Amino acid sequence: ISLWEEDFSAVKTYIDNLKSQGVSDFEAYFDDHPDVVTDCITRVKVIGVNNTTVNMFLAADKDQLLENLDVIFGKESLEIFRQELIVIAQGGNIFESEGVNYNLLGEPIYVHVRWSVAAGYEDTLERVLVSLIDITDRVKTEAEIIRQEQFFKTLVQSSPVAVVILDLDHKIMDCNLAFEQLFDYSLSEVRGQNIDDLIVPNEDRSAASSYTQSVENGESIRRIARRKRRDGSLVDVQVFGAPVFVAGEQNAILALYDD
């Protein structure tokens, strides 16, 4: 964990002076005077950092680290610092957030920030402890998951084949435009409805149930079947069904209908 010991006493004095001038809504004040946030940064004194901090930011030593704070704390850091100032103005002693810093090569480091006033220094803020936990791997993993989800959703939505995703109770969770066009239902109309109740003719319910059972047992199926549209008209389709597994457990069913 990267640890910083800092002196915020000059910042505290500055904010107290603003209060004496009648400033009470500091969130609005900082919005109207962003230069004040930048000015307050220069009033913070870094007393010391640990070796983990030096290594995290790829500095040769503490002196090089402290000489390059403008690199480490880029524009993105201003918002976190602004939030810290609001906490100070409100008399708070602890603040946590997440943001991005940069190592001396200019590479982003995503961090969880914890800012806390040391016991006995609540009135002056002469001693503030700041810890940074590197969460870069977690942030990149989350971003990749979102990217894959967006890719999958785009793939499904652009498919000319009708696609529907069911939960394990056979209720519709999502469907694409081709499904809406084939069966003449909108997603808002079908979400949460049982797929067999919606599009399977009564005389074909037994067969459809067996298809679903096979998929629930972990099998992928491919069949020719009849399905019904909103108006009751029948359409011959090729049905594809496959289980969806996440972390080794089945949590959904993917079904495709090709007219």
PDB file of C-alpha atoms in Angstrom:
ATOM      1  CA  ILE A   1       0.000   0.000   0.000  1.00  0.00           C
ATOM      2  CA  SER A   2       1.291   3.441  -0.942  1.00  0.00           C
ATOM      3  CA  LEU A   3       1.363   5.661   2.157  1.00  0.00           C
ATOM      4  CA  TRP A   4       1.690   9.435   2.251  1.00  0.00           C
ATOM      5  CA  GLU A   5       2.017  11.712   5.270  1.00  0.00           C
ATOM      6  CA  GLU A   6       0.864  15.222   4.408  1.00  0.00           C
ATOM      7  CA  ASP A   7       0.313  18.604   6.039  1.00  0.00           C
ATOM      8  CA  PHE A   8      -3.032  20.201   5.141  1.00  0.00           C
ATOM      9  CA  SER A   9      -2.830  23.013   7.708  1.00  0.00           C
ATOM     10  CA  ALA A  10      -2.418  25.749   5.091  1.00  0.00           C
ATOM     11  CA  VAL A  11      -5.437  24.356   3.229  1.00  0.00           C
ATOM     12  CA  LYS A  12      -7.454  24.337   6.452  1.00  0.00           C
ATOM     13  CA  THR A  13      -6.520  27.969   7.150  1.00  0.00           C
ATOM     14  CA  TYR A  14      -7.467  28.975   3.611  1.00  0.00           C
ATOM     15  CA  ILE A  15     -10.863  27.293   3.821  1.00  0.00           C
ATOM     16  CA  ASP A  16     -11.515  28.796   7.261  1.00  0.00           C
ATOM     17  CA  ASN A  17     -10.828  32.236   5.760  1.00  0.00           C
ATOM     18  CA  LEU A  18     -13.364  31.542   3.017  1.00  0.00           C
ATOM     19  CA  LYS A  19     -15.910  30.592   5.666  1.00  0.00           C
ATOM     20  CA  SER A  20     -15.267  33.861   7.509  1.00  0.00           C
ATOM     21  CA  GLN A  21     -15.992  35.672   4.229  1.00  0.00           C
ATOM     22  CA  GLY A  22     -19.412  34.048   4.085  1.00  0.00           C
ATOM     23  CA  VAL A  23     -18.789  31.050   1.838  1.00  0.00           C
ATOM     24  CA  SER A  24     -20.988  28.148   2.940  1.00  0.00           C
ATOM     25  CA  ASP A  25     -21.792  26.146  -0.199  1.00  0.00           C
ATOM     26  CA  PHE A  26     -18.301  24.983  -1.059  1.00  0.00           C
ATOM     27  CA  GLU A  27     -19.434  22.599  -3.772  1.00  0.00           C
ATOM     28  CA  ALA A  28     -20.952  25.488  -5.709  1.00  0.00           C
ATOM     29  CA  TYR A  29     -18.036  27.746  -4.803  1.00  0.00           C
ATOM     30  CA  PHE A  30     -15.466  25.350  -6.214  1.00  0.00           C
ATOM     31  CA  ASP A  31     -17.595  24.935  -9.346  1.00  0.00           C
ATOM     32  CA  ASP A  32     -17.523  28.698  -9.851  1.00  0.00           C
ATOM     33  CA  HIS A  33     -13.859  29.067  -8.827  1.00  0.00           C
ATOM     34  CA  PRO A  34     -11.931  26.022 -10.131  1.00  0.00           C
ATOM     35  CA  ASP A  35      -8.701  27.985  -9.785  1.00  0.00           C
ATOM     36  CA  VAL A  36      -9.146  27.817  -6.004  1.00  0.00           C
ATOM     37  CA  VAL A  37      -8.895  24.027  -6.142  1.00  0.00           C
ATOM     38  CA  THR A  38      -5.640  24.272  -8.075  1.00  0.00           C
ATOM     39  CA  ASP A  39      -4.338  26.882  -5.654  1.00  0.00           C
ATOM     40  CA  CYS A  40      -5.116  24.671  -2.654  1.00  0.00           C
ATOM     41  CA  ILE A  41      -3.048  21.850  -4.143  1.00  0.00           C
ATOM     42  CA  THR A  42       0.044  24.048  -3.841  1.00  0.00           C
ATOM     43  CA  ARG A  43      -0.722  24.559  -0.138  1.00  0.00           C
ATOM     44  CA  VAL A  44      -0.389  20.841   0.670  1.00  0.00           C
ATOM     45  CA  LYS A  45       3.000  19.787   2.021  1.00  0.00           C
ATOM     46  CA  VAL A  46       4.156  16.198   1.551  1.00  0.00           C
ATOM     47  CA  ILE A  47       6.012  15.233   4.709  1.00  0.00           C
ATOM     48  CA  GLY A  48       6.965  11.750   3.626  1.00  0.00           C
ATOM     49  CA  VAL A  49       6.118   8.637   1.632  1.00  0.00           C
ATOM     50  CA  ASN A  50       7.002   4.966   2.016  1.00  0.00           C
ATOM     51  CA  ASN A  51       9.148   2.912  -0.339  1.00  0.00           C
ATOM     52  CA  THR A  52       6.085   1.229  -1.828  1.00  0.00           C
ATOM     53  CA  THR A  53       5.044   4.642  -3.116  1.00  0.00           C
ATOM     54  CA  VAL A  54       8.420   5.165  -4.778  1.00  0.00           C
ATOM     55  CA  ASN A  55       8.188   1.761  -6.450  1.00  0.00           C
ATOM     56  CA  MET A  56       4.539   2.145  -7.454  1.00  0.00           C
ATOM     57  CA  PHE A  57       5.248   5.311  -9.415  1.00  0.00           C
ATOM     58  CA  LEU A  58       8.548   4.014 -10.859  1.00  0.00           C
ATOM     59  CA  ALA A  59      10.623   6.750  -9.237  1.00  0.00           C
ATOM     60  CA  ALA A  60      14.335   6.286  -8.567  1.00  0.00           C
ATOM     61  CA  ASP A  61      13.953   7.706  -5.063  1.00  0.00           C
ATOM     62  CA  LYS A  62      11.713   9.903  -2.932  1.00  0.00           C
ATOM     63  CA  ASP A  63      13.285  13.100  -4.226  1.00  0.00           C
ATOM     64  CA  GLN A  64      12.479  12.213  -7.828  1.00  0.00           C
ATOM     65  CA  LEU A  65       8.953  11.283  -6.807  1.00  0.00           C
ATOM     66  CA  LEU A  66       8.330  14.600  -5.040  1.00  0.00           C
ATOM     67  CA  GLU A  67       9.816  16.548  -7.933  1.00  0.00           C
ATOM     68  CA  ASN A  68       7.265  14.999 -10.309  1.00  0.00           C
ATOM     69  CA  LEU A  69       3.985  15.318  -8.420  1.00  0.00           C
ATOM     70  CA  ASP A  70       2.530  17.207 -11.370  1.00  0.00           C
ATOM     71  CA  VAL A  71       3.044  14.063 -13.459  1.00  0.00           C
ATOM     72  CA  ILE A  72       1.645  11.706 -10.833  1.00  0.00           C
ATOM     73  CA  PHE A  73      -1.431  13.784 -10.115  1.00  0.00           C
ATOM     74  CA  GLY A  74      -2.881  14.625 -13.515  1.00  0.00           C
ATOM     75  CA  LYS A  75      -6.047  16.529 -14.358  1.00  0.00           C
ATOM     76  CA  GLU A  76      -8.186  13.576 -13.261  1.00  0.00           C
ATOM     77  CA  SER A  77      -6.884  13.981  -9.713  1.00  0.00           C
ATOM     78  CA  LEU A  78      -8.410  17.451  -9.434  1.00  0.00           C
ATOM     79  CA  GLU A  79     -11.892  16.039  -8.868  1.00  0.00           C
ATOM     80  CA  ILE A  80     -10.733  13.819  -6.011  1.00  0.00           C
ATOM     81  CA  PHE A  81      -8.865  16.720  -4.442  1.00  0.00           C
ATOM     82  CA  ARG A  82     -11.958  18.897  -4.845  1.00  0.00           C
ATOM     83  CA  GLN A  83     -13.975  16.293  -2.953  1.00  0.00           C
ATOM     84  CA  GLU A  84     -11.333  16.279  -0.215  1.00  0.00           C
ATOM     85  CA  LEU A  85     -11.675  20.062   0.101  1.00  0.00           C
ATOM     86  CA  ILE A  86     -15.441  19.743   0.482  1.00  0.00           C
ATOM     87  CA  VAL A  87     -14.929  17.168   3.248  1.00  0.00           C
ATOM     88  CA  ILE A  88     -12.524  19.549   4.999  1.00  0.00           C
ATOM     89  CA  ALA A  89     -14.996  22.423   4.673  1.00  0.00           C
ATOM     90  CA  GLN A  90     -17.703  20.230   6.213  1.00  0.00           C
ATOM     91  CA  GLY A  91     -15.468  19.312   9.143  1.00  0.00           C
ATOM     92  CA  GLY A  92     -14.913  15.722   8.034  1.00  0.00           C
ATOM     93  CA  ASN A  93     -11.843  13.705   8.951  1.00  0.00           C
ATOM     94  CA  ILE A  94     -12.126  10.724   6.576  1.00  0.00           C
ATOM     95  CA  PHE A  95     -12.626  10.521   2.828  1.00  0.00           C
ATOM     96  CA  GLU A  96     -12.457   7.620   0.363  1.00  0.00           C
ATOM     97  CA  SER A  97     -12.706   7.550  -3.400  1.00  0.00           C
ATOM     98  CA  GLU A  98     -11.298   5.957  -6.535  1.00  0.00           C
ATOM     99  CA  GLY A  99      -9.401   7.659  -9.306  1.00  0.00           C
ATOM    100  CA  VAL A 100      -6.393   7.576 -11.556  1.00  0.00           C
ATOM    101  CA  ASN A 101      -2.779   8.666 -11.037  1.00  0.00           C
ATOM    102  CA  TYR A 102       0.199   8.234 -13.356  1.00  0.00           C
ATOM    103  CA  ASN A 103       3.624   6.719 -12.909  1.00  0.00           C
ATOM    104  CA  LEU A 104       6.669   8.608 -14.119  1.00  0.00           C
ATOM    105  CA  LEU A 105       6.398   6.896 -17.509  1.00  0.00           C
ATOM    106  CA  GLY A 106       2.956   8.446 -17.933  1.00  0.00           C
ATOM    107  CA  GLU A 107       1.135   5.136 -17.539  1.00  0.00           C
ATOM    108  CA  PRO A 108      -2.188   5.257 -15.656  1.00  0.00           C
ATOM    109  CA  ILE A 109      -2.489   3.677 -12.212  1.00  0.00           C
ATOM    110  CA  TYR A 110      -6.038   3.285 -10.925  1.00  0.00           C
ATOM    111  CA  VAL A 111      -6.150   3.735  -7.176  1.00  0.00           C
ATOM    112  CA  HIS A 112      -8.447   3.516  -4.197  1.00  0.00           C
ATOM    113  CA  VAL A 113      -7.729   6.609  -2.120  1.00  0.00           C
ATOM    114  CA  ARG A 114      -8.241   6.879   1.638  1.00  0.00           C
ATOM    115  CA  TRP A 115      -7.638  10.286   3.219  1.00  0.00           C
ATOM    116  CA  SER A 116      -7.771  10.529   7.013  1.00  0.00           C
ATOM    117  CA  VAL A 117      -6.723  13.060   9.615  1.00  0.00           C
ATOM    118  CA  ALA A 118      -4.350  11.690  12.269  1.00  0.00           C
ATOM    119  CA  ALA A 119      -5.708  11.608  15.813  1.00  0.00           C
ATOM    120  CA  GLY A 120      -4.954  14.812  17.681  1.00  0.00           C
ATOM    121  CA  TYR A 121      -4.666  16.911  14.529  1.00  0.00           C
ATOM    122  CA  GLU A 122      -8.370  17.340  13.781  1.00  0.00           C
ATOM    123  CA  ASP A 123      -8.276  21.106  14.398  1.00  0.00           C
ATOM    124  CA  THR A 124      -5.196  21.915  12.347  1.00  0.00           C
ATOM    125  CA  LEU A 125      -4.851  19.083   9.786  1.00  0.00           C
ATOM    126  CA  GLU A 126      -1.091  19.289  10.262  1.00  0.00           C
ATOM    127  CA  ARG A 127      -0.891  15.532   9.901  1.00  0.00           C
ATOM    128  CA  VAL A 128      -2.992  13.751   7.318  1.00  0.00           C
ATOM    129  CA  LEU A 129      -2.471  10.144   6.242  1.00  0.00           C
ATOM    130  CA  VAL A 130      -3.248   9.170   2.672  1.00  0.00           C
ATOM    131  CA  SER A 131      -3.199   5.578   1.433  1.00  0.00           C
ATOM    132  CA  LEU A 132      -3.349   4.504  -2.210  1.00  0.00           C
ATOM    133  CA  ILE A 133      -4.211   0.929  -3.155  1.00  0.00           C
ATOM    134  CA  ASP A 134      -3.425  -0.050  -6.741  1.00  0.00           C
ATOM    135  CA  ILE A 135      -6.680  -1.347  -8.282  1.00  0.00           C
ATOM    136  CA  THR A 136      -5.487  -1.187 -11.895  1.00  0.00           C
ATOM    137  CA  ASP A 137      -5.947  -4.909 -12.520  1.00  0.00           C
ATOM    138  CA  ARG A 138      -9.491  -4.821 -11.162  1.00  0.00           C
ATOM    139  CA  VAL A 139     -10.427  -1.758 -13.215  1.00  0.00           C
ATOM    140  CA  LYS A 140      -8.991  -3.282 -16.397  1.00  0.00           C
ATOM    141  CA  THR A 141     -10.836  -6.542 -15.744  1.00  0.00           C
ATOM    142  CA  GLU A 142     -14.111  -4.694 -15.205  1.00  0.00           C
ATOM    143  CA  ALA A 143     -13.545  -2.661 -18.368  1.00  0.00           C
ATOM    144  CA  GLU A 144     -12.869  -5.836 -20.352  1.00  0.00           C
ATOM    145  CA  ILE A 145     -16.058  -7.429 -19.011  1.00  0.00           C
ATOM    146  CA  ILE A 146     -18.050  -4.365 -20.049  1.00  0.00           C
ATOM    147  CA  ARG A 147     -16.381  -4.421 -23.467  1.00  0.00           C
ATOM    148  CA  GLN A 148     -17.263  -8.077 -23.960  1.00  0.00           C
ATOM    149  CA  GLU A 149     -20.829  -7.497 -22.808  1.00  0.00           C
ATOM    150  CA  GLN A 150     -21.198  -4.623 -25.258  1.00  0.00           C
ATOM    151  CA  PHE A 151     -19.651  -6.704 -28.027  1.00  0.00           C
ATOM    152  CA  PHE A 152     -22.026  -9.595 -27.320  1.00  0.00           C
ATOM    153  CA  LYS A 153     -25.029  -7.302 -27.156  1.00  0.00           C
ATOM    154  CA  THR A 154     -24.070  -5.650 -30.448  1.00  0.00           C
ATOM    155  CA  LEU A 155     -23.537  -9.066 -32.023  1.00  0.00           C
ATOM    156  CA  VAL A 156     -26.941 -10.280 -30.859  1.00  0.00           C
ATOM    157  CA  GLN A 157     -28.779  -7.111 -31.839  1.00  0.00           C
ATOM    158  CA  SER A 158     -27.275  -7.037 -35.324  1.00  0.00           C
ATOM    159  CA  SER A 159     -27.965 -10.719 -36.022  1.00  0.00           C
ATOM    160  CA  PRO A 160     -30.516 -11.380 -38.786  1.00  0.00           C
ATOM    161  CA  VAL A 161     -31.570 -14.483 -36.830  1.00  0.00           C
ATOM    162  CA  ALA A 162     -34.107 -14.091 -34.013  1.00  0.00           C
ATOM    163  CA  VAL A 163     -32.306 -14.383 -30.669  1.00  0.00           C
ATOM    164  CA  VAL A 164     -33.796 -14.601 -27.200  1.00  0.00           C
ATOM    165  CA  ILE A 165     -32.169 -15.097 -23.796  1.00  0.00           C
ATOM    166  CA  LEU A 166     -34.137 -16.914 -21.114  1.00  0.00           C
ATOM    167  CA  ASP A 167     -33.661 -17.383 -17.402  1.00  0.00           C
ATOM    168  CA  LEU A 168     -33.841 -20.872 -15.923  1.00  0.00           C
ATOM    169  CA  ASP A 169     -37.595 -20.484 -15.429  1.00  0.00           C
ATOM    170  CA  HIS A 170     -37.902 -20.070 -19.219  1.00  0.00           C
ATOM    171  CA  LYS A 171     -38.820 -16.401 -18.869  1.00  0.00           C
ATOM    172  CA  ILE A 172     -37.536 -13.922 -21.419  1.00  0.00           C
ATOM    173  CA  MET A 173     -34.704 -11.692 -20.234  1.00  0.00           C
ATOM    174  CA  ASP A 174     -33.746 -10.109 -23.541  1.00  0.00           C
ATOM    175  CA  CYS A 175     -34.302 -10.449 -27.280  1.00  0.00           C
ATOM    176  CA  ASN A 176     -33.061  -8.812 -30.432  1.00  0.00           C
ATOM    177  CA  LEU A 177     -34.762  -6.846 -33.178  1.00  0.00           C
ATOM    178  CA  ALA A 178     -35.026  -9.912 -35.431  1.00  0.00           C
ATOM    179  CA  PHE A 179     -37.040 -11.684 -32.717  1.00  0.00           C
ATOM    180  CA  GLU A 180     -39.358  -8.687 -32.402  1.00  0.00           C
ATOM    181  CA  GLN A 181     -39.873  -8.591 -36.173  1.00  0.00           C
ATOM    182  CA  LEU A 182     -40.384 -12.343 -36.550  1.00  0.00           C
ATOM    183  CA  PHE A 183     -42.975 -12.682 -33.789  1.00  0.00           C
ATOM    184  CA  ASP A 184     -44.330  -9.092 -33.822  1.00  0.00           C
ATOM    185  CA  TYR A 185     -43.663  -8.378 -30.146  1.00  0.00           C
ATOM    186  CA  SER A 186     -41.544  -5.645 -28.561  1.00  0.00           C
ATOM    187  CA  LEU A 187     -39.027  -6.449 -25.841  1.00  0.00           C
ATOM    188  CA  SER A 188     -41.039  -4.477 -23.292  1.00  0.00           C
ATOM    189  CA  GLU A 189     -44.043  -6.704 -24.026  1.00  0.00           C
ATOM    190  CA  VAL A 190     -42.253 -10.029 -23.731  1.00  0.00           C
ATOM    191  CA  ARG A 191     -39.703  -9.445 -20.960  1.00  0.00           C
ATOM    192  CA  GLY A 192     -40.573 -11.669 -18.003  1.00  0.00           C
ATOM    193  CA  GLN A 193     -42.981 -13.835 -19.972  1.00  0.00           C
ATOM    194  CA  ASN A 194     -42.631 -17.596 -20.413  1.00  0.00           C
ATOM    195  CA  ILE A 195     -41.320 -18.246 -23.920  1.00  0.00           C
ATOM    196  CA  ASP A 196     -43.527 -21.323 -24.488  1.00  0.00           C
ATOM    197  CA  ASP A 197     -46.675 -19.475 -23.422  1.00  0.00           C
ATOM    198  CA  LEU A 198     -45.829 -16.741 -25.899  1.00  0.00           C
ATOM    199  CA  ILE A 199     -44.799 -18.434 -29.137  1.00  0.00           C
ATOM    200  CA  VAL A 200     -45.418 -22.205 -28.907  1.00  0.00           C
ATOM    201  CA  PRO A 201     -48.709 -23.563 -30.321  1.00  0.00           C
ATOM    202  CA  ASN A 202     -50.633 -25.670 -27.801  1.00  0.00           C
ATOM    203  CA  GLU A 203     -50.225 -28.845 -29.840  1.00  0.00           C
ATOM    204  CA  ASP A 204     -46.419 -28.416 -29.830  1.00  0.00           C
ATOM    205  CA  ARG A 205     -45.972 -27.672 -26.112  1.00  0.00           C
ATOM    206  CA  SER A 206     -44.807 -31.179 -25.220  1.00  0.00           C
ATOM    207  CA  ALA A 207     -42.059 -31.159 -27.856  1.00  0.00           C
ATOM    208  CA  ALA A 208     -40.973 -27.625 -26.933  1.00  0.00           C
ATOM    209  CA  SER A 209     -40.760 -28.641 -23.282  1.00  0.00           C
ATOM    210  CA  SER A 210     -38.493 -31.544 -24.164  1.00  0.00           C
ATOM    211  CA  TYR A 211     -36.209 -29.203 -26.105  1.00  0.00           C
ATOM    212  CA  THR A 212     -35.904 -26.913 -23.128  1.00  0.00           C
ATOM    213  CA  GLN A 213     -35.269 -29.823 -20.800  1.00  0.00           C
ATOM    214  CA  SER A 214     -32.400 -30.981 -22.989  1.00  0.00           C
ATOM    215  CA  VAL A 215     -30.815 -27.525 -22.850  1.00  0.00           C
ATOM    216  CA  GLU A 216     -31.282 -27.395 -19.071  1.00  0.00           C
ATOM    217  CA  ASN A 217     -29.357 -30.670 -18.921  1.00  0.00           C
ATOM    218  CA  GLY A 218     -26.424 -28.949 -20.603  1.00  0.00           C
ATOM    219  CA  GLU A 219     -27.088 -30.028 -24.181  1.00  0.00           C
ATOM    220  CA  SER A 220     -27.226 -27.884 -27.298  1.00  0.00           C
ATOM    221  CA  ILE A 221     -30.170 -28.670 -29.578  1.00  0.00           C
ATOM    222  CA  ARG A 222     -31.146 -28.029 -33.183  1.00  0.00           C
ATOM    223  CA  ARG A 223     -34.660 -28.786 -34.354  1.00  0.00           C
ATOM    224  CA  ILE A 224     -37.240 -27.869 -36.995  1.00  0.00           C
ATOM    225  CA  ALA A 225     -40.442 -26.671 -35.333  1.00  0.00           C
ATOM    226  CA  ARG A 226     -43.495 -24.467 -35.655  1.00  0.00           C
ATOM    227  CA  ARG A 227     -43.941 -21.300 -33.675  1.00  0.00           C
ATOM    228  CA  LYS A 228     -46.733 -18.736 -33.580  1.00  0.00           C
ATOM    229  CA  ARG A 229     -46.696 -15.004 -34.075  1.00  0.00           C
ATOM    230  CA  ARG A 230     -48.703 -12.428 -32.174  1.00  0.00           C
ATOM    231  CA  ASP A 231     -51.611 -12.747 -34.603  1.00  0.00           C
ATOM    232  CA  GLY A 232     -51.688 -16.534 -34.193  1.00  0.00           C
ATOM    233  CA  SER A 233     -50.222 -17.289 -37.597  1.00  0.00           C
ATOM    234  CA  LEU A 234     -47.696 -20.116 -37.658  1.00  0.00           C
ATOM    235  CA  VAL A 235     -44.161 -19.990 -38.930  1.00  0.00           C
ATOM    236  CA  ASP A 236     -41.734 -22.853 -39.556  1.00  0.00           C
ATOM    237  CA  VAL A 237     -38.392 -22.184 -37.924  1.00  0.00           C
ATOM    238  CA  GLN A 238     -35.114 -23.879 -37.225  1.00  0.00           C
ATOM    239  CA  VAL A 239     -34.657 -23.780 -33.468  1.00  0.00           C
ATOM    240  CA  PHE A 240     -31.212 -23.636 -31.865  1.00  0.00           C
ATOM    241  CA  GLY A 241     -30.891 -23.856 -28.094  1.00  0.00           C
ATOM    242  CA  ALA A 242     -27.793 -23.737 -25.906  1.00  0.00           C
ATOM    243  CA  PRO A 243     -27.068 -23.406 -22.184  1.00  0.00           C
ATOM    244  CA  VAL A 244     -25.215 -20.313 -20.973  1.00  0.00           C
ATOM    245  CA  PHE A 245     -22.612 -20.964 -18.301  1.00  0.00           C
ATOM    246  CA  VAL A 246     -20.946 -18.361 -16.081  1.00  0.00           C
ATOM    247  CA  ALA A 247     -18.216 -19.410 -13.651  1.00  0.00           C
ATOM    248  CA  GLY A 248     -19.087 -23.054 -14.282  1.00  0.00           C
ATOM    249  CA  GLU A 249     -22.784 -22.676 -13.479  1.00  0.00           C
ATOM    250  CA  GLN A 250     -25.655 -22.496 -15.932  1.00  0.00           C
ATOM    251  CA  ASN A 251     -27.578 -19.271 -15.425  1.00  0.00           C
ATOM    252  CA  ALA A 252     -29.401 -18.726 -18.719  1.00  0.00           C
ATOM    253  CA  ILE A 253     -30.567 -20.274 -21.977  1.00  0.00           C
ATOM    254  CA  LEU A 254     -29.812 -18.951 -25.445  1.00  0.00           C
ATOM    255  CA  ALA A 255     -32.374 -19.668 -28.151  1.00  0.00           C
ATOM    256  CA  LEU A 256     -32.291 -18.789 -31.848  1.00  0.00           C
ATOM    257  CA  TYR A 257     -35.114 -18.992 -34.365  1.00  0.00           C
ATOM    258  CA  ASP A 258     -34.245 -18.971 -38.057  1.00  0.00           C
ATOM    259  CA  ASP A 259     -37.231 -18.507 -40.362  1.00  0.00           C
TER     260      ASP A 259
END
